[in-house]
Short mmCIF file of C-alpha atoms and ligand atoms in Angstrom, two decimals:
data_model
loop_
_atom_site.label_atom_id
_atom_site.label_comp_id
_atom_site.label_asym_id
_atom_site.label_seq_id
_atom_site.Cartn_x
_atom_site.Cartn_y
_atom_site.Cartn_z
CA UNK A 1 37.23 104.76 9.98
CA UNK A 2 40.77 105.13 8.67
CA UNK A 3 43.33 102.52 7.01
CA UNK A 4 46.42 101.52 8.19
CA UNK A 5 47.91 102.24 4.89
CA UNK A 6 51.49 100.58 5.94
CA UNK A 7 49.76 97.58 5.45
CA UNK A 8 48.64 98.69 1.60
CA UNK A 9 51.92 100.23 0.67
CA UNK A 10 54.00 97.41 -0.54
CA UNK A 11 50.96 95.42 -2.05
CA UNK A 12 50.46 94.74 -5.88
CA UNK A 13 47.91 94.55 -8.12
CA UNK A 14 47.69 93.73 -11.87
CA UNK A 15 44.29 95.20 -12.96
CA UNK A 16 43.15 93.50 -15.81
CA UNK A 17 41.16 94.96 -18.24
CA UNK A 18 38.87 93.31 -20.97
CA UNK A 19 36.30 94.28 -23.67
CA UNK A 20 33.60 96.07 -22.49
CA UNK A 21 31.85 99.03 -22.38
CA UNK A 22 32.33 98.76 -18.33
CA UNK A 23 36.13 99.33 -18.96
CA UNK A 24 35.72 103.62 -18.80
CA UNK A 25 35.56 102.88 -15.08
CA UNK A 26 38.36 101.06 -14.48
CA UNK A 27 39.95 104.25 -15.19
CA UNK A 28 39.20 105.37 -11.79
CA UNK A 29 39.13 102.53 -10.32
CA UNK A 30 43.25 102.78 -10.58
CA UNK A 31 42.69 105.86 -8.99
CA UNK A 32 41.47 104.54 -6.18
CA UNK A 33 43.70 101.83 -5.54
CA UNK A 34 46.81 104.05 -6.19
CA UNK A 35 44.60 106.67 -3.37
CA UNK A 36 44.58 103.38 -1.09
CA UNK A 37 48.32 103.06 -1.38
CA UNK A 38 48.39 99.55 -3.99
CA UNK A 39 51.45 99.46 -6.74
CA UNK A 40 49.02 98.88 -9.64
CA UNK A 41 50.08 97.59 -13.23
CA UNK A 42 47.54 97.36 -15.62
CA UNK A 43 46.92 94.69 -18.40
CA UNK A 44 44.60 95.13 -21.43
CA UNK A 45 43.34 92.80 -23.93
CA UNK A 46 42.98 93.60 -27.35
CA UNK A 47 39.22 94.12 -26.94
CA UNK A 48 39.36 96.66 -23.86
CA UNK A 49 41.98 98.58 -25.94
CA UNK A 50 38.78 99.21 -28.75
CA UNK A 51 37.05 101.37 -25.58
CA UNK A 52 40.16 103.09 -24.36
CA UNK A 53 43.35 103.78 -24.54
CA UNK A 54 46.38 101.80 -23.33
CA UNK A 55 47.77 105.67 -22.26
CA UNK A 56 45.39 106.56 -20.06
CA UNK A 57 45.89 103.69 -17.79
CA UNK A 58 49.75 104.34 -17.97
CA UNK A 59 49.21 108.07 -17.03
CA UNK A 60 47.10 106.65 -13.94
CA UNK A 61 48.82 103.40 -13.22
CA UNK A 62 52.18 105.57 -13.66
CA UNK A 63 53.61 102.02 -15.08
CA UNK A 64 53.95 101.20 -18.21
CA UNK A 65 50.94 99.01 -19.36
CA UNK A 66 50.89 95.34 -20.91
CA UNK A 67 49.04 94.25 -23.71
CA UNK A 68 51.26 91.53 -25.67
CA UNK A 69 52.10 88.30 -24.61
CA UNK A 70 54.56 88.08 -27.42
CA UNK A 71 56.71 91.52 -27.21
CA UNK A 72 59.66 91.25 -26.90
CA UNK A 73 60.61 94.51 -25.89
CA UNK A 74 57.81 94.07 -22.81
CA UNK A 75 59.50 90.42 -22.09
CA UNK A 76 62.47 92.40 -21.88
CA UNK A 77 61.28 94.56 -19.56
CA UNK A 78 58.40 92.68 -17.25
CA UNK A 79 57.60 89.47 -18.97
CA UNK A 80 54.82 87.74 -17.97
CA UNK A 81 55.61 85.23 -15.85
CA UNK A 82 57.75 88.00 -13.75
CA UNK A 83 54.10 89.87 -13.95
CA UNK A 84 52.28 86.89 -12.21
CA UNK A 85 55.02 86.15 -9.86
CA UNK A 86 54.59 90.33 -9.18
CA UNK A 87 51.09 90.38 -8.53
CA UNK A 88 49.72 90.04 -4.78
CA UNK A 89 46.40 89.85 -6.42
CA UNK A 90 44.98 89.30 -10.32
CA UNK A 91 42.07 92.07 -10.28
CA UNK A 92 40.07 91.64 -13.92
CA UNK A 93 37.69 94.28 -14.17
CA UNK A 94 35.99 94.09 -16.05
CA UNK A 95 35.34 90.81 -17.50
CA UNK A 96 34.36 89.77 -19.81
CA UNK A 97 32.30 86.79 -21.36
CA UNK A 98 35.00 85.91 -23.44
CA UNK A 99 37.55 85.80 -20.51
CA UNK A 100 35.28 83.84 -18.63
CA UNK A 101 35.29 81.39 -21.18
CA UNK A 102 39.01 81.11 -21.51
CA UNK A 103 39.97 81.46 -17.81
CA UNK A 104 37.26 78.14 -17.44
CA UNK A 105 38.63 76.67 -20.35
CA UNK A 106 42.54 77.13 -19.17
CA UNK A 107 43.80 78.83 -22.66
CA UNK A 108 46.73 80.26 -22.98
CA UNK A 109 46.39 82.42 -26.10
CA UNK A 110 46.53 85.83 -24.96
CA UNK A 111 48.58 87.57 -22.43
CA UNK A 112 45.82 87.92 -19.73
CA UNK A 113 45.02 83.95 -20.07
CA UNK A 114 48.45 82.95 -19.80
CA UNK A 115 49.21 85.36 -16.40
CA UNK A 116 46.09 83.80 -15.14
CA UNK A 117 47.58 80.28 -15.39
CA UNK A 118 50.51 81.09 -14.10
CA UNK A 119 50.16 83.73 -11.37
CA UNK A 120 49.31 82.15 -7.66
CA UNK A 121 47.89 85.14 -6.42
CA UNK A 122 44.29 85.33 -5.83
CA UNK A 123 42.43 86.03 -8.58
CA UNK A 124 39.09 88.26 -8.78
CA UNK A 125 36.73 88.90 -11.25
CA UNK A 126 34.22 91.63 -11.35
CA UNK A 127 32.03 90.54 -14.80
CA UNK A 128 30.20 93.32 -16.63
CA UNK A 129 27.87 92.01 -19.30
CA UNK A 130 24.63 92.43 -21.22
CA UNK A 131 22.07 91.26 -18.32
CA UNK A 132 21.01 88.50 -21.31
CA UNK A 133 24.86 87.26 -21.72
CA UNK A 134 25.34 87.21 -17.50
CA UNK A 135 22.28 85.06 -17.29
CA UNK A 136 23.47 82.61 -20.35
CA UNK A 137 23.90 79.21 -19.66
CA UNK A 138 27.18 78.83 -20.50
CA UNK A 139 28.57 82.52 -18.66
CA UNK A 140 26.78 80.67 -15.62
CA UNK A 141 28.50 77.41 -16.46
CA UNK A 142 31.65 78.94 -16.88
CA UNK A 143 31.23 81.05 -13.35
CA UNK A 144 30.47 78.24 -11.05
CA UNK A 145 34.22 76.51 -12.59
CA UNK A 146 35.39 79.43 -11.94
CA UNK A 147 34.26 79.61 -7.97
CA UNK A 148 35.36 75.84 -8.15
CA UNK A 149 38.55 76.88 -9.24
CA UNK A 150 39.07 79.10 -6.41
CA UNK A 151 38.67 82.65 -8.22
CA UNK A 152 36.40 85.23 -6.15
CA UNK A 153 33.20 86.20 -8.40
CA UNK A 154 32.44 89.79 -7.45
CA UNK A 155 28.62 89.54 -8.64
CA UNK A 156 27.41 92.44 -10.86
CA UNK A 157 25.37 95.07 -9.81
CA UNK A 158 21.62 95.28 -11.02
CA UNK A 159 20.26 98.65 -12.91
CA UNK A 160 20.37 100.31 -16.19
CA UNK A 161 22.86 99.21 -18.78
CA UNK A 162 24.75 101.22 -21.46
CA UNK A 163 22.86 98.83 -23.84
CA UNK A 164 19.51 99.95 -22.78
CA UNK A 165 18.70 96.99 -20.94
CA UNK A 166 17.92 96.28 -17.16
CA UNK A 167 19.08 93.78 -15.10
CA UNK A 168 22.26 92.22 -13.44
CA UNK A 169 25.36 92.57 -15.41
CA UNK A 170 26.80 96.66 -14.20
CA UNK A 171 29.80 96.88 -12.94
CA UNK A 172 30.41 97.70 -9.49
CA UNK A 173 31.67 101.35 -8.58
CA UNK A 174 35.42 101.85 -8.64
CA UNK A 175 35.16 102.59 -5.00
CA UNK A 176 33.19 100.18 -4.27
CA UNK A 177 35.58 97.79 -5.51
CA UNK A 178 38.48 100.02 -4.16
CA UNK A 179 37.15 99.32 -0.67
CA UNK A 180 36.92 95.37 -1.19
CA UNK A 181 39.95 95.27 -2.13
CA UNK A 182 41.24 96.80 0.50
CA UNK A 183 39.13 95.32 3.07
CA UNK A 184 40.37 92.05 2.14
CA UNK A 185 44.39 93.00 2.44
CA UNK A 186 42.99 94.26 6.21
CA UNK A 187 41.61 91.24 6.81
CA UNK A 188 44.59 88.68 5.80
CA UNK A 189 46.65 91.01 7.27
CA UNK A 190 44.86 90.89 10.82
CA UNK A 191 44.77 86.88 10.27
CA UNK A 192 48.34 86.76 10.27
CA UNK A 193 48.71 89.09 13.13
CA UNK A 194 46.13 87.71 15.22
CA UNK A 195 48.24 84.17 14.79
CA UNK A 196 51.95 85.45 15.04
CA UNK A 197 51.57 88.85 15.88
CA UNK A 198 54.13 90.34 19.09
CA UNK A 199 50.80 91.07 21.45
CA UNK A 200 48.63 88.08 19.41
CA UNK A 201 45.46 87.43 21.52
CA UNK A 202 45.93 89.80 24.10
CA UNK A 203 43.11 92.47 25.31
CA UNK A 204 45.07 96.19 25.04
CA UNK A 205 43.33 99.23 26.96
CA UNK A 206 44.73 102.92 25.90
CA UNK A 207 43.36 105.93 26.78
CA UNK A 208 44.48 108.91 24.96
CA UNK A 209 44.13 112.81 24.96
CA UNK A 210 42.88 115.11 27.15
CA UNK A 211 40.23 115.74 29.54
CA UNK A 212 38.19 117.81 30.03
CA UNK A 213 36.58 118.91 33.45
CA UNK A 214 33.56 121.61 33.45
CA UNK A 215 33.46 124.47 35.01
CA UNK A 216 30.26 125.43 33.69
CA UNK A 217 27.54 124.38 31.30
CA UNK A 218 29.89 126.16 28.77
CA UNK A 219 33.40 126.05 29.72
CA UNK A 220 36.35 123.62 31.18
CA UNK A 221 39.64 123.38 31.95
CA UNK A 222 41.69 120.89 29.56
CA UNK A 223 45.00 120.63 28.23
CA UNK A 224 46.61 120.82 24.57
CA UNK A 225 47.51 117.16 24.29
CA UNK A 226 46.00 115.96 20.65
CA UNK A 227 45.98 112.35 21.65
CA UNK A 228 48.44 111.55 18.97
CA UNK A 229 50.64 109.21 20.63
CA UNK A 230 48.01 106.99 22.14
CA UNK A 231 46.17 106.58 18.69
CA UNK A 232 49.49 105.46 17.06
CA UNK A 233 49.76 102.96 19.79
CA UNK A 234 46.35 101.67 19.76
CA UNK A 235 47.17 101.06 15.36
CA UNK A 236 50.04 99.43 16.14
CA UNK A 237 48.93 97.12 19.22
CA UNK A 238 46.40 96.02 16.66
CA UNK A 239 48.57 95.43 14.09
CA UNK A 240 50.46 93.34 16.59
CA UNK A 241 47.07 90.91 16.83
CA UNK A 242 45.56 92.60 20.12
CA UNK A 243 42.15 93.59 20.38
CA UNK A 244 42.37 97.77 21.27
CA UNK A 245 39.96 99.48 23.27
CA UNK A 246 40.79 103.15 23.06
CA UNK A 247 39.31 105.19 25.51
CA UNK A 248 39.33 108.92 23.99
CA UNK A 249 39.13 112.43 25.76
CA UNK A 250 37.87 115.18 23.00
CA UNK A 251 40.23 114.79 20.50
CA UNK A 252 39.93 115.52 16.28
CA UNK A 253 41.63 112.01 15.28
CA UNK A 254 39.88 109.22 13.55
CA UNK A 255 39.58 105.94 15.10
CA UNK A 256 42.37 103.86 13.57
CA UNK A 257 41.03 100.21 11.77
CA UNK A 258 39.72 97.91 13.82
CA UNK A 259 40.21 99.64 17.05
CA UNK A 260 36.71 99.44 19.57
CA UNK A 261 36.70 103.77 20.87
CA UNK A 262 34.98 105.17 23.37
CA UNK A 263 34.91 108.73 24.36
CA UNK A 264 34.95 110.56 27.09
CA UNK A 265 35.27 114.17 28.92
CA UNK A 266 36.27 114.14 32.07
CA UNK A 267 38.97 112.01 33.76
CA UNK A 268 36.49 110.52 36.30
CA UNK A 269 34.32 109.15 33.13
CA UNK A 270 38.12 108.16 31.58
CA UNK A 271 38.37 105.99 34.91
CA UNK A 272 35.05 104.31 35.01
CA UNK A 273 35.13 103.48 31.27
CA UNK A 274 38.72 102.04 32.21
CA UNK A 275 37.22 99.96 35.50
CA UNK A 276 34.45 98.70 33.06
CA UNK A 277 37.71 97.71 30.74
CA UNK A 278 39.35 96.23 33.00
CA UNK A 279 36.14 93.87 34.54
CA UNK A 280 35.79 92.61 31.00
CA UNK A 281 39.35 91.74 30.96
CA UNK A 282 42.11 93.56 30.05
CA UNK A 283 46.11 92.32 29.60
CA UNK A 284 47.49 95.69 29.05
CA UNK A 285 46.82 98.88 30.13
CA UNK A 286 49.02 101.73 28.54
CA UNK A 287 48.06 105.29 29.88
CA UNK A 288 48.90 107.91 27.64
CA UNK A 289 45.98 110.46 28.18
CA UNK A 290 46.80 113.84 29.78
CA UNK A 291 44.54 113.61 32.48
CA UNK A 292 43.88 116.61 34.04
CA UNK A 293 45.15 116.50 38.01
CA UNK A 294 42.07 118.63 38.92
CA UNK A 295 38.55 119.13 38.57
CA UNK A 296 36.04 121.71 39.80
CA UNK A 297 34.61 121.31 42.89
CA UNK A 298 31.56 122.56 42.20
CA UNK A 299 30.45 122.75 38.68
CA UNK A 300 27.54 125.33 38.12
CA UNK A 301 24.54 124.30 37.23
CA UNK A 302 24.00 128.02 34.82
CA UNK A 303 26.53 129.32 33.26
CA UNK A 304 28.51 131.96 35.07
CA UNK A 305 27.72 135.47 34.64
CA UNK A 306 30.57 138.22 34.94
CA UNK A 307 31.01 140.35 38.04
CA UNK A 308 34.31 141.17 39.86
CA UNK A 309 37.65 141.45 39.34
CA UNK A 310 38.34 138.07 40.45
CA UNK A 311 36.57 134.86 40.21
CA UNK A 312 37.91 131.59 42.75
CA UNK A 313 37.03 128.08 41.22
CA UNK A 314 38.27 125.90 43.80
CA UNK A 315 39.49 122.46 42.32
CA UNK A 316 39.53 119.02 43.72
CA UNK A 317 42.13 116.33 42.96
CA UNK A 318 41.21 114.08 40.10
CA UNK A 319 41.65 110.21 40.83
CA UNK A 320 44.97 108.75 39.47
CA UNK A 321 43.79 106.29 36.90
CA UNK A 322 46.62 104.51 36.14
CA UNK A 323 47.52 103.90 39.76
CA UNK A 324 43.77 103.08 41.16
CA UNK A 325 44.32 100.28 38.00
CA UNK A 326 47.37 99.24 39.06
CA UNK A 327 45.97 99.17 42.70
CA UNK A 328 43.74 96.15 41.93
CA UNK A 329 43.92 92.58 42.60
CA UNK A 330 43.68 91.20 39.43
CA UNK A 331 46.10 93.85 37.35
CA UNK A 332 47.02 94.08 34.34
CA UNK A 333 50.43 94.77 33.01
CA UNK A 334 51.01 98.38 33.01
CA UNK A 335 51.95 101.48 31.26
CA UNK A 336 52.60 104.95 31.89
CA UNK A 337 53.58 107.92 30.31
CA UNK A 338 55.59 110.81 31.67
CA UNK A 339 56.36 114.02 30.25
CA UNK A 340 59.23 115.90 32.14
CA UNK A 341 61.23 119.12 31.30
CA UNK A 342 64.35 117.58 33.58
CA UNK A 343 65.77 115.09 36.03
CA UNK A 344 63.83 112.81 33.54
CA UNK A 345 65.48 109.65 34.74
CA UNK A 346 64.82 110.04 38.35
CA UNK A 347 61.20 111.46 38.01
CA UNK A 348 60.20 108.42 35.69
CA UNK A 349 61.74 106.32 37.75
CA UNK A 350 59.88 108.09 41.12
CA UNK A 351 56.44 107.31 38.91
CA UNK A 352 56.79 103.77 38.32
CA UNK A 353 57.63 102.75 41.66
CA UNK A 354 54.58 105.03 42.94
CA UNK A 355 52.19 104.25 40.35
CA UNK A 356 53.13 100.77 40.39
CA UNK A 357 53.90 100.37 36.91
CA UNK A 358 55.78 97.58 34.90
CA UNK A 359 57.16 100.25 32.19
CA UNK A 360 57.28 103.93 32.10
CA UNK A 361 57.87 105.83 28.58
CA UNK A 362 59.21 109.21 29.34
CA UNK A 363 59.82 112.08 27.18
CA UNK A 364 61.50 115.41 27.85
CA UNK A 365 58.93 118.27 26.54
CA UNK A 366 61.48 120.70 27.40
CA UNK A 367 62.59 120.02 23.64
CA UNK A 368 60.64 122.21 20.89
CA UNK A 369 60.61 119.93 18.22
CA UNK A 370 58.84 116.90 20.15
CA UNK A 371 55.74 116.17 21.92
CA UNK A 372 52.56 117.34 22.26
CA UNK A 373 51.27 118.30 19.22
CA UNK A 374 54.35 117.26 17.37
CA UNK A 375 53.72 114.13 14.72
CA UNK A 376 57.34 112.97 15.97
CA UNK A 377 58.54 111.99 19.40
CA UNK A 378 61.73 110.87 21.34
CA UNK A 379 61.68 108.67 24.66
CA UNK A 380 63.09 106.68 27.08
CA UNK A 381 61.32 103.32 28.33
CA UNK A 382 61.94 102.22 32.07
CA UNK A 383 61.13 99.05 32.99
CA UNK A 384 60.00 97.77 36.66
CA UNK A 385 63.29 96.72 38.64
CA UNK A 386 61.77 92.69 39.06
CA UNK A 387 62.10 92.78 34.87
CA UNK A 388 65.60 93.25 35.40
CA UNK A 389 65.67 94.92 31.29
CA UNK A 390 68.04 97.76 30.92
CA UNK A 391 66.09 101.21 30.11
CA UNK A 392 65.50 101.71 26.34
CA UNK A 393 66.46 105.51 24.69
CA UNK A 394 64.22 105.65 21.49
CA UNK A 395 65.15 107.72 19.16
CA UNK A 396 63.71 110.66 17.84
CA UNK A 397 61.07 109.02 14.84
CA UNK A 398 57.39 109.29 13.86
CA UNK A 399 54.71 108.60 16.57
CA UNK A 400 53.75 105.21 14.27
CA UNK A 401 58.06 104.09 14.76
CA UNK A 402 57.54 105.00 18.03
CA UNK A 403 54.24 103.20 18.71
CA UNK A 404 56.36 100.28 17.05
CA UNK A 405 59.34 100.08 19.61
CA UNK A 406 56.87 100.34 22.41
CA UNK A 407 55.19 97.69 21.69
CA UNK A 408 58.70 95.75 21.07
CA UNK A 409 59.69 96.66 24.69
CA UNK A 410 55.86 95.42 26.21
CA UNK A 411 56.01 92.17 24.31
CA UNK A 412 60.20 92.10 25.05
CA UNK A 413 59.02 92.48 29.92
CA UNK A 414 55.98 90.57 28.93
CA UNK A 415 58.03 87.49 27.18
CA UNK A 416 61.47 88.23 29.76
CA UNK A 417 61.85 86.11 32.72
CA UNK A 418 64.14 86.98 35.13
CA UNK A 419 63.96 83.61 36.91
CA UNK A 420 65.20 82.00 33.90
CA UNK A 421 67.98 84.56 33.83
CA UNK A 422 68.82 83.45 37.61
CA UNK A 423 69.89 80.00 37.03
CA UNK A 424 73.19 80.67 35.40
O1 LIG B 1 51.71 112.04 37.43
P1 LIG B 1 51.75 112.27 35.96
O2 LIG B 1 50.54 112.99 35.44
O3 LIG B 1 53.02 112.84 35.43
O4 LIG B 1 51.71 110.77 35.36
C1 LIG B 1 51.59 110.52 34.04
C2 LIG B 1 51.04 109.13 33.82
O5 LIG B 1 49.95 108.86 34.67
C3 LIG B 1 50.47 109.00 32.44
O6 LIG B 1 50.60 107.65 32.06
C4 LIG B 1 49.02 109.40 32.63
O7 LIG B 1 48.17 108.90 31.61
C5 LIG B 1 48.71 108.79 33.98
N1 LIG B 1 47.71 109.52 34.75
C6 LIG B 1 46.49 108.95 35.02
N2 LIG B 1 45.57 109.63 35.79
C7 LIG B 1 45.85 110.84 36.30
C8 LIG B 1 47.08 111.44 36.02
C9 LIG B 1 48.01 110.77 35.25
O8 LIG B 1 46.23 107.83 34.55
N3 LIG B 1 44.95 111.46 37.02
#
């Protein structure tokens, strides 16, 4: 599974660091965020600075790093109340006993304490302790304040400690707390979308690639599309609050986050997986798989052996899945594709009528430096004539930008009444 990582980009997090022997891994643990995409500045007490270095974590962090609360060259520069009003989230790993105490108690006495108190971004904690000192009355008292006061206890991991002892109190990995982190930007993120998003609630089918039809047990004819295009639309439908089916020929991409996949060869599976889609209701339908127009006839049960000069296949037409869709009663709206080398306008504009489509994105492959396999494309949207919506050229930009205005121009014919537009 793959991360939208436009949605990590422009987050930040302050990693906090305090006294403990834990603290080597939050070395990589800045790794990993900065690998996920996060802006990371780090903060160190006085006691994580006795088991490394406040360089290291500005080599990592590639900021400088905070210690002081009262420096007035750092106030100068990020003071801390800028810090806390920087931070989209307070990470403190690890943490310690001590900053337990003082983050239950509400000091102020120490830069970390005071951002605490006066950042109103979520704060975490991942506590690495002696398994003696974790299970102490008081850390325990001072933990379920904590969770009163809203902060999210990441609960130690159980095992060996660097102390010799066994028991709960270990730091989780840096991944490990790489991945919740970023799980839980996903997951606000989707919240958001799901409630305000451009296709919020609605049920998106996409199917993407090629397909490929057998000739044989060991070959097929297929096509070079790489599916591209249809996977950025599927991440960016579901960034818009739909819930994406993707329905896949053979194609080397990974599944973008939170989109449901299912894959298929030929275009005759591609139409019953998109009949069984459409049953279990579907709002949208956007067809951007290269489906091939033919398939065998015959396909041979052994594989073929070599003889003459020549060798006849003979093909059959492949259904039309995006018009046998469009063809039933309860339709959804609809979206085609067309790739054309000229007359672009009036073949697009010959597909949608005879597919019966509500938009058409066309782009001209005649051009070298689109298409296919190209990670940037160029198109122009036709709508259905009822939408009465002028056609749309979008510039050349990356798949994702692309992905981006389509979905614009759905949710623009799917929000555009022409009735309305009659009255005056
Ligand atoms: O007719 P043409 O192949 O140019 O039409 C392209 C559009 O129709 C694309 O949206 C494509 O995904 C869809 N299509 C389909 N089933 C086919 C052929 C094309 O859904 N058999």
């Amino acid at each position: 599974m793959s991360f939208d990582l436009s949605v990590i980009s422009h987050k930040n997090i302050i990693l906090a660091v305090t006294g403990g022997i834990a603290a080597y891994k939050s070395a990589i643990l800045v790794r990993r965020l900065k690998d996920a995409g996060f802006n990371v500045r780090v903060v160190m007490t006085q006691g994580a600075q006795a088991f490394i270095t406040p360089l290291t974590f500005q080599a990592l962090s590639g900021n400088p790093v905070h210690t002081e609360l009262l420096d007035p060259e750092a106030e100068a520069g990020m003071g801390h109340i800028e810090l806390a009003r920087w931070a989209d989230l307070l990470l403190v790993a690890p943490a310690s006993c001590d900053t337990l105490a003082k983050f239950a108690a509400g000091l102020a006495d120490d830069l970390l304490s005071t951002l605490y108190l006066a950042t109103n971004a979520p704060v975490w904690i991942a506590p690495a302790m002696n398994q003696q000192m974790w299970a102490a009355k008081a850390t325990q008292r001072n933990l379920a304040t904590l969770i009163e006061d809203g902060v999210h206890v990441i609960i130690p991991d159980a095992g060996s400690q660097a102390c010799g002892d066994v028991g709960l109190g270990r730091m989780p990995e840096p991944e490990d707390l790489a991945r919740q982190v970023t799980e839980y930007f996903h997951k606000a993120q989707r919240a958001i979308a799901e409630k305000f998003g451009m296709l919020a609630g609605k049920q998106v089918t996409i199917t993407a690639g090629p397909t490929r039809e057998a000739i044989d047990p060991v070959r097929y004819i297929s096509n070079h599309s790489t599916g591209k295009m249809g996977f950025a639309l599927a991440a960016a439908c579901y960034a818009a609050g739909a819930n994406v089916t993707l329905i896949a020929g053979p194609v080397s991409l990974d599944t973008p986050n939170g989109v449901q996949r299912k894959n298929v060869s030929s275009a005759v599976q591609m139409l019953n997986e998109s009949m069984q889609m459409l049953k279990q209701g579907c709002d949208i339908f956007i067809a951007t798989a290269a489906v091939a127009d033919y398939r065998v006839a015959q396909v041979a049960e052994h594989k073929i052996k070599k003889a003459g000069d020549e060798l006849n296949v003979a093909l059959i037409k492949n259904p039309d899945i995006v018009a046998t869709i469009a063809e039933q009663e309860k339709r959804p709206f609809m979206v085609g594709f067309a790739a054309e080398t000229r007359n672009i306008e009036e073949y697009a504009a010959g597909k949608l009528v005879a597919k019966k489509l509500d938009m058409i994105a066309c782009n001209d492959v005649s051009r070298a430096d689109i298409g296919f396999a190209s990670d940037e494309n160029a198109m122009t949207v036709f709508f259905a004539e009822h939408y009465h919506l002028d056609k749309r050229d979008l510039d050349k930009a990356s798949k994702q930008e692309i992905a981006q205005q389509l979905v614009e121009a759905i949710h623009d014919a799917l929000h555009h009444d022409p009735a309305a537009e009659d009255d005056f």
